[in-house]
Amino acid sequence: MIKFIIRCALAAASLFFTVALFYNGYWGWGIMMILIDVIIGFSFFRNENMILALNAMRTGDTEKSKKYINKISAPQFLPKKQHAYVLFLKAVLNTQELGFAQSEQMLRKAITLGLRTGQDNAVARMHLAGICAQTGRKKEAVSLLAEAKKLDSSGMMKDQIVQMQKQLQVAPSK
């Protein structure tokens, strides 16, 4: 909350300074301050820890990503799509610490809030299928894998889905 108050104060001061520059006739500096105002305004819609966590995931550093994503303490105040991605990343990265039940709950909520790409939806469903397989719900895991296969339009996860389907064929169900 303190970060939000500081961000609001910085935005108000920057906007006031921009108007003062235009009023006093410093058009060049005023235009430059508009660019800075846009960057400050962008920070209201994108959480910096979320950006850093996604960047760390792209580079393959899961420990750093876990550190950044766990710094977000109140994701419910973020925009809906970012809230979904925070829940998705927390569930995927912290499955061991959270346990299967809480991880499954977070993934289901992330899917209902709406992940942007079909690829992310496919990963979430595949992870849910893995959790269902671990807890002995084979039918649900098979249906989730079928959904993930439909959502994987680029075919990037084809091998993982096939491998998980083979494992499900041998696994006993409750």
mmCIF file with all atom_site columns, C-alpha atoms in Angstrom, residues 51-136:
data_model
loop_
_atom_site.group_PDB
_atom_site.id
_atom_site.type_symbol
_atom_site.label_atom_id
_atom_site.label_alt_id
_atom_site.label_comp_id
_atom_site.label_asym_id
_atom_site.label_entity_id
_atom_site.label_seq_id
_atom_site.pdbx_PDB_ins_code
_atom_site.Cartn_x
_atom_site.Cartn_y
_atom_site.Cartn_z
_atom_site.occupancy
_atom_site.B_iso_or_equiv
_atom_site.pdbx_formal_charge
_atom_site.auth_seq_id
_atom_site.auth_comp_id
_atom_site.auth_asym_id
_atom_site.auth_atom_id
_atom_site.pdbx_PDB_model_num
ATOM 1  C CA . ILE A 1 51  ? 7.310   -8.119  -15.087 1.00 0.00 ? 51  ILE A CA 1
ATOM 2  C CA . LEU A 1 52  ? 10.522  -9.244  -13.370 1.00 0.00 ? 52  LEU A CA 1
ATOM 3  C CA . ALA A 1 53  ? 9.091   -12.701 -12.595 1.00 0.00 ? 53  ALA A CA 1
ATOM 4  C CA . LEU A 1 54  ? 7.986   -13.277 -16.185 1.00 0.00 ? 54  LEU A CA 1
ATOM 5  C CA . ASN A 1 55  ? 11.374  -12.123 -17.449 1.00 0.00 ? 55  ASN A CA 1
ATOM 6  C CA . ALA A 1 56  ? 13.138  -14.505 -15.057 1.00 0.00 ? 56  ALA A CA 1
ATOM 7  C CA . MET A 1 57  ? 10.884  -17.337 -16.276 1.00 0.00 ? 57  MET A CA 1
ATOM 8  C CA . ARG A 1 58  ? 11.834  -16.559 -19.877 1.00 0.00 ? 58  ARG A CA 1
ATOM 9  C CA . THR A 1 59  ? 15.518  -16.811 -19.011 1.00 0.00 ? 59  THR A CA 1
ATOM 10 C CA . GLY A 1 60  ? 14.924  -20.059 -17.110 1.00 0.00 ? 60  GLY A CA 1
ATOM 11 C CA . ASP A 1 61  ? 15.781  -18.803 -13.625 1.00 0.00 ? 61  ASP A CA 1
ATOM 12 C CA . THR A 1 62  ? 12.917  -20.271 -11.606 1.00 0.00 ? 62  THR A CA 1
ATOM 13 C CA . GLU A 1 63  ? 14.381  -19.393 -8.200  1.00 0.00 ? 63  GLU A CA 1
ATOM 14 C CA . LYS A 1 64  ? 14.560  -15.709 -9.094  1.00 0.00 ? 64  LYS A CA 1
ATOM 15 C CA . SER A 1 65  ? 11.062  -15.898 -10.579 1.00 0.00 ? 65  SER A CA 1
ATOM 16 C CA . LYS A 1 66  ? 9.739   -17.522 -7.411  1.00 0.00 ? 66  LYS A CA 1
ATOM 17 C CA . LYS A 1 67  ? 11.340  -14.758 -5.328  1.00 0.00 ? 67  LYS A CA 1
ATOM 18 C CA . TYR A 1 68  ? 9.697   -12.010 -7.395  1.00 0.00 ? 68  TYR A CA 1
ATOM 19 C CA . ILE A 1 69  ? 6.273   -13.638 -7.611  1.00 0.00 ? 69  ILE A CA 1
ATOM 20 C CA . ASN A 1 70  ? 6.191   -14.281 -3.843  1.00 0.00 ? 70  ASN A CA 1
ATOM 21 C CA . LYS A 1 71  ? 6.827   -10.565 -3.234  1.00 0.00 ? 71  LYS A CA 1
ATOM 22 C CA . ILE A 1 72  ? 3.342   -9.786  -4.560  1.00 0.00 ? 72  ILE A CA 1
ATOM 23 C CA . SER A 1 73  ? 1.331   -9.834  -1.376  1.00 0.00 ? 73  SER A CA 1
ATOM 24 C CA . ALA A 1 74  ? -2.133  -8.682  -2.538  1.00 0.00 ? 74  ALA A CA 1
ATOM 25 C CA . PRO A 1 75  ? -2.763  -9.846  -6.108  1.00 0.00 ? 75  PRO A CA 1
ATOM 26 C CA . GLN A 1 76  ? -6.515  -9.266  -5.776  1.00 0.00 ? 76  GLN A CA 1
ATOM 27 C CA . PHE A 1 77  ? -5.877  -5.517  -6.213  1.00 0.00 ? 77  PHE A CA 1
ATOM 28 C CA . LEU A 1 78  ? -4.178  -6.054  -9.578  1.00 0.00 ? 78  LEU A CA 1
ATOM 29 C CA . PRO A 1 79  ? -6.109  -6.009  -12.849 1.00 0.00 ? 79  PRO A CA 1
ATOM 30 C CA . LYS A 1 80  ? -7.941  -9.266  -13.528 1.00 0.00 ? 80  LYS A CA 1
ATOM 31 C CA . LYS A 1 81  ? -5.504  -10.682 -16.095 1.00 0.00 ? 81  LYS A CA 1
ATOM 32 C CA . GLN A 1 82  ? -2.468  -9.922  -13.925 1.00 0.00 ? 82  GLN A CA 1
ATOM 33 C CA . HIS A 1 83  ? -4.227  -11.481 -10.937 1.00 0.00 ? 83  HIS A CA 1
ATOM 34 C CA . ALA A 1 84  ? -4.707  -14.621 -13.039 1.00 0.00 ? 84  ALA A CA 1
ATOM 35 C CA . TYR A 1 85  ? -1.022  -14.737 -13.982 1.00 0.00 ? 85  TYR A CA 1
ATOM 36 C CA . VAL A 1 86  ? 0.111   -14.197 -10.389 1.00 0.00 ? 86  VAL A CA 1
ATOM 37 C CA . LEU A 1 87  ? -2.056  -17.112 -9.254  1.00 0.00 ? 87  LEU A CA 1
ATOM 38 C CA . PHE A 1 88  ? -0.857  -19.222 -12.194 1.00 0.00 ? 88  PHE A CA 1
ATOM 39 C CA . LEU A 1 89  ? 2.831   -18.591 -11.491 1.00 0.00 ? 89  LEU A CA 1
ATOM 40 C CA . LYS A 1 90  ? 2.447   -19.033 -7.720  1.00 0.00 ? 90  LYS A CA 1
ATOM 41 C CA . ALA A 1 91  ? 0.673   -22.358 -8.243  1.00 0.00 ? 91  ALA A CA 1
ATOM 42 C CA . VAL A 1 92  ? 3.216   -23.652 -10.755 1.00 0.00 ? 92  VAL A CA 1
ATOM 43 C CA . LEU A 1 93  ? 6.338   -22.471 -8.916  1.00 0.00 ? 93  LEU A CA 1
ATOM 44 C CA . ASN A 1 94  ? 5.242   -23.232 -5.357  1.00 0.00 ? 94  ASN A CA 1
ATOM 45 C CA . THR A 1 95  ? 3.486   -26.597 -5.744  1.00 0.00 ? 95  THR A CA 1
ATOM 46 C CA . GLN A 1 96  ? 5.869   -28.290 -3.326  1.00 0.00 ? 96  GLN A CA 1
ATOM 47 C CA . GLU A 1 97  ? 5.430   -25.648 -0.612  1.00 0.00 ? 97  GLU A CA 1
ATOM 48 C CA . LEU A 1 98  ? 1.676   -25.109 -1.059  1.00 0.00 ? 98  LEU A CA 1
ATOM 49 C CA . GLY A 1 99  ? 0.585   -28.698 -1.541  1.00 0.00 ? 99  GLY A CA 1
ATOM 50 C CA . PHE A 1 100 ? -1.615  -30.161 -4.242  1.00 0.00 ? 100 PHE A CA 1
ATOM 51 C CA . ALA A 1 101 ? -4.959  -28.909 -2.909  1.00 0.00 ? 101 ALA A CA 1
ATOM 52 C CA . GLN A 1 102 ? -4.018  -25.242 -2.689  1.00 0.00 ? 102 GLN A CA 1
ATOM 53 C CA . SER A 1 103 ? -2.075  -25.356 -5.955  1.00 0.00 ? 103 SER A CA 1
ATOM 54 C CA . GLU A 1 104 ? -5.072  -26.895 -7.718  1.00 0.00 ? 104 GLU A CA 1
ATOM 55 C CA . GLN A 1 105 ? -7.371  -24.244 -6.259  1.00 0.00 ? 105 GLN A CA 1
ATOM 56 C CA . MET A 1 106 ? -5.088  -21.436 -7.450  1.00 0.00 ? 106 MET A CA 1
ATOM 57 C CA . LEU A 1 107 ? -4.808  -22.907 -10.959 1.00 0.00 ? 107 LEU A CA 1
ATOM 58 C CA . ARG A 1 108 ? -8.584  -23.281 -11.280 1.00 0.00 ? 108 ARG A CA 1
ATOM 59 C CA . LYS A 1 109 ? -9.075  -19.682 -10.166 1.00 0.00 ? 109 LYS A CA 1
ATOM 60 C CA . ALA A 1 110 ? -6.421  -18.490 -12.650 1.00 0.00 ? 110 ALA A CA 1
ATOM 61 C CA . ILE A 1 111 ? -8.213  -20.314 -15.466 1.00 0.00 ? 111 ILE A CA 1
ATOM 62 C CA . THR A 1 112 ? -11.566 -18.798 -14.515 1.00 0.00 ? 112 THR A CA 1
ATOM 63 C CA . LEU A 1 113 ? -10.073 -15.304 -14.291 1.00 0.00 ? 113 LEU A CA 1
ATOM 64 C CA . GLY A 1 114 ? -8.657  -15.831 -17.770 1.00 0.00 ? 114 GLY A CA 1
ATOM 65 C CA . LEU A 1 115 ? -5.122  -16.309 -18.971 1.00 0.00 ? 115 LEU A CA 1
ATOM 66 C CA . ARG A 1 116 ? -4.306  -14.376 -22.129 1.00 0.00 ? 116 ARG A CA 1
ATOM 67 C CA . THR A 1 117 ? -2.897  -16.999 -24.459 1.00 0.00 ? 117 THR A CA 1
ATOM 68 C CA . GLY A 1 118 ? -4.042  -20.471 -25.340 1.00 0.00 ? 118 GLY A CA 1
ATOM 69 C CA . GLN A 1 119 ? -0.534  -21.702 -24.612 1.00 0.00 ? 119 GLN A CA 1
ATOM 70 C CA . ASP A 1 120 ? -0.758  -20.510 -21.001 1.00 0.00 ? 120 ASP A CA 1
ATOM 71 C CA . ASN A 1 121 ? -4.199  -22.089 -20.663 1.00 0.00 ? 121 ASN A CA 1
ATOM 72 C CA . ALA A 1 122 ? -2.768  -25.348 -22.009 1.00 0.00 ? 122 ALA A CA 1
ATOM 73 C CA . VAL A 1 123 ? 0.111   -25.262 -19.504 1.00 0.00 ? 123 VAL A CA 1
ATOM 74 C CA . ALA A 1 124 ? -2.322  -24.588 -16.653 1.00 0.00 ? 124 ALA A CA 1
ATOM 75 C CA . ARG A 1 125 ? -4.578  -27.467 -17.686 1.00 0.00 ? 125 ARG A CA 1
ATOM 76 C CA . MET A 1 126 ? -1.620  -29.801 -18.113 1.00 0.00 ? 126 MET A CA 1
ATOM 77 C CA . HIS A 1 127 ? -0.361  -28.887 -14.650 1.00 0.00 ? 127 HIS A CA 1
ATOM 78 C CA . LEU A 1 128 ? -3.885  -29.470 -13.282 1.00 0.00 ? 128 LEU A CA 1
ATOM 79 C CA . ALA A 1 129 ? -3.929  -32.852 -15.025 1.00 0.00 ? 129 ALA A CA 1
ATOM 80 C CA . GLY A 1 130 ? -0.662  -33.723 -13.301 1.00 0.00 ? 130 GLY A CA 1
ATOM 81 C CA . ILE A 1 131 ? -2.132  -32.795 -9.929  1.00 0.00 ? 131 ILE A CA 1
ATOM 82 C CA . CYS A 1 132 ? -5.277  -34.831 -10.647 1.00 0.00 ? 132 CYS A CA 1
ATOM 83 C CA . ALA A 1 133 ? -3.147  -37.816 -11.672 1.00 0.00 ? 133 ALA A CA 1
ATOM 84 C CA . GLN A 1 134 ? -1.108  -37.530 -8.461  1.00 0.00 ? 134 GLN A CA 1
ATOM 85 C CA . THR A 1 135 ? -4.275  -37.456 -6.347  1.00 0.00 ? 135 THR A CA 1
ATOM 86 C CA . GLY A 1 136 ? -5.834  -40.424 -8.174  1.00 0.00 ? 136 GLY A CA 1
#
